């Protein structure tokens, strides 16, 4: 009897252990299932977050490239920030708009001109400050589309309410020269310049979206040239644009310009977003001339009379005024492709005799007298004050 009791006791204990083991197994299985489900939920949450981030960046990327208009499936006017699977699938199937690359030639004024209509001054580049090493801020006036058209930055037919967004791919800035034979021989003189155009981080796309700003990392476009270069590869040699515009290209190579860096930026090789033409630029320049050289930057004023900049100065004459020549390659949406008239007008101006010292090239075929108190400069490209 005693042995049977002991056996029964062991059987009961064994049964309890089996039950506990089974119970523990169920708990382990349940926990494993829970962990698996939690991992799946976390993975799904992580994937969804990445999907939402990708959709958000997709919409902002193409909103900027399309001139401030996001693709339709982005629901730009909606307050919600969540994109459905259907919207994401539409994004995958969406075809971006086509873009055109266009060459333009724009002009930058070098003296202040006041607009009575807008009660503000137009932007200009102070050449004396540029020569002294200062950085010059400059922005095209979106508040006056006529000014932008007349200076060659957009097509003459571009309407203010349909102003195309324009993105800079390269920007080559040429500088006007003055020749002082008393300092050296012009035939053996050269002047090397490096002009940098740095965009600020704030970007404006057009007059229609002037109140909406975008932020991009600053980008720098560099122009590195030598005026009057003796040694230059043929593929880098061009005629001075100011001499071409004045129809006064010299036959002794004095009009030669050696172009080493044509206004490019690292952005071209990195496939990043291009800055807007209507952003604020920061111009700076460095100079290196031959010893006892006769070439230097043309500075038509010893200083700017800043007392005029009080909002009451009269509108100034612009005929014969000195402008900087800027050749740019820009990118536009193909539906709004706009050719610049400025490039054709300047490049075709060649093959004629030079204007007289007191004249400037007014048209392709005519020279006009400079106004009283001014004299021709940059081989007749413009007129500047006699006491320059």
Coordinates of C-alpha atoms in Angstrom, one line a residue, residues 50-185:
X50 CA 9.4 56.6 -44.9
X51 CA 6.6 56.5 -47.5
X52 CA 5.1 59.7 -46.2
X53 CA 8.5 61.5 -46.1
X54 CA 9.2 60.4 -49.7
X55 CA 5.7 61.7 -50.8
X56 CA 6.2 65.0 -49.0
X57 CA 9.6 65.5 -50.6
X58 CA 8.3 64.5 -54.0
X59 CA 5.6 67.2 -53.8
X60 CA 7.9 69.9 -52.5
X61 CA 10.6 69.0 -55.1
X62 CA 8.2 69.3 -58.1
X63 CA 6.4 72.3 -56.6
X64 CA 9.7 74.2 -56.8
X65 CA 10.6 72.9 -60.2
X66 CA 7.1 73.7 -61.6
X67 CA 7.2 77.4 -60.5
X68 CA 5.4 77.0 -57.2
X69 CA 2.6 74.7 -58.5
X70 CA 2.7 71.2 -57.0
X71 CA 1.4 68.1 -58.9
X72 CA -2.3 67.7 -58.6
X73 CA -2.2 64.5 -56.5
X74 CA -0.3 66.4 -53.8
X75 CA -3.4 68.3 -52.7
X76 CA -1.4 71.5 -52.2
X77 CA -4.4 73.4 -50.8
X78 CA -5.3 70.7 -48.3
X79 CA -4.4 71.1 -44.6
X80 CA -3.8 67.4 -44.2
X81 CA -0.3 66.1 -44.3
X82 CA -1.1 62.4 -44.8
X83 CA -0.9 60.9 -48.3
X84 CA -3.0 57.9 -49.1
X85 CA -1.8 54.8 -51.0
X86 CA -3.7 56.0 -54.0
X87 CA -1.9 59.4 -54.0
X88 CA 1.4 57.6 -53.7
X89 CA 0.6 55.3 -56.6
X90 CA -0.3 58.4 -58.7
X91 CA 3.0 59.9 -57.8
X92 CA 4.8 56.8 -59.1
X93 CA 2.9 57.0 -62.4
X94 CA 3.2 60.8 -62.8
X95 CA 5.4 62.1 -65.7
X96 CA 7.3 65.3 -64.9
X97 CA 6.9 68.3 -67.2
X98 CA 9.5 68.8 -70.0
X99 CA 12.1 71.5 -69.5
X100 CA 14.1 73.6 -72.0
X101 CA 17.6 75.0 -71.7
X102 CA 17.7 78.5 -73.0
X103 CA 20.6 80.9 -73.5
X104 CA 20.0 84.5 -72.5
X105 CA 22.0 87.7 -72.3
X106 CA 21.0 90.1 -69.5
X107 CA 22.2 93.6 -68.6
X108 CA 23.0 94.9 -65.1
X109 CA 22.9 98.7 -64.5
X110 CA 25.9 100.3 -62.8
X111 CA 24.3 103.4 -61.5
X112 CA 21.2 104.1 -59.3
X113 CA 18.0 105.0 -61.2
X114 CA 14.9 106.0 -59.3
X115 CA 11.4 104.9 -60.4
X116 CA 8.7 107.5 -59.6
X117 CA 6.0 105.0 -60.4
X118 CA 7.2 102.5 -57.9
X119 CA 8.8 105.0 -55.5
X120 CA 12.0 103.0 -55.2
X121 CA 15.4 102.5 -56.8
X122 CA 16.2 99.9 -59.3
X123 CA 19.0 97.5 -58.5
X124 CA 22.5 98.4 -59.7
X125 CA 26.1 97.3 -59.3
X126 CA 28.5 99.8 -57.8
X127 CA 31.7 99.1 -59.8
X128 CA 33.9 101.1 -57.4
X129 CA 32.8 99.0 -54.5
X130 CA 33.2 95.9 -56.6
X131 CA 36.8 96.9 -57.6
X132 CA 37.5 97.6 -53.9
X133 CA 36.6 94.1 -52.9
X134 CA 33.1 94.6 -51.6
X135 CA 30.3 92.2 -52.1
X136 CA 27.3 93.6 -54.0
X137 CA 23.8 92.4 -53.4
X138 CA 21.6 92.4 -56.4
X139 CA 18.1 91.1 -57.2
X140 CA 16.0 91.5 -60.3
X141 CA 12.9 93.7 -59.5
X142 CA 9.9 91.4 -59.6
X143 CA 7.9 94.6 -58.9
X144 CA 8.6 95.9 -62.5
X145 CA 8.4 93.2 -65.2
X146 CA 8.9 95.9 -67.9
X147 CA 12.4 96.5 -66.5
X148 CA 13.2 92.8 -66.5
X149 CA 12.1 92.5 -70.1
X150 CA 14.0 95.6 -71.3
X151 CA 17.2 94.4 -69.7
X152 CA 17.0 91.0 -71.6
X153 CA 16.3 88.7 -68.7
X154 CA 13.0 87.4 -70.1
X155 CA 11.3 87.5 -73.5
X156 CA 9.9 90.8 -74.6
X157 CA 6.5 89.0 -75.0
X158 CA 6.4 87.6 -71.4
X159 CA 3.3 88.8 -69.6
X160 CA 3.4 89.9 -66.0
X161 CA 0.6 87.5 -65.0
X162 CA 2.3 84.6 -66.8
X163 CA 5.9 85.3 -66.0
X164 CA 7.8 81.9 -66.3
X165 CA 9.9 80.5 -63.5
X166 CA 13.5 80.6 -64.6
X167 CA 16.3 78.5 -63.0
X168 CA 20.0 79.3 -63.4
X169 CA 22.3 76.6 -64.8
X170 CA 25.2 78.9 -65.4
X171 CA 25.9 82.7 -65.1
X172 CA 28.9 84.3 -66.9
X173 CA 29.6 87.9 -65.9
X174 CA 31.8 90.0 -68.1
X175 CA 33.4 93.2 -66.8
X176 CA 34.1 96.4 -68.8
X177 CA 37.6 97.6 -69.1
X178 CA 39.3 101.0 -69.2
X179 CA 42.7 101.5 -70.9
X180 CA 45.3 103.9 -69.5
X181 CA 48.2 104.1 -71.9
X182 CA 50.1 106.3 -69.4
X183 CA 50.4 103.3 -67.1
X184 CA 51.7 100.8 -69.7
X185 CA 51.4 99.3 -73.2

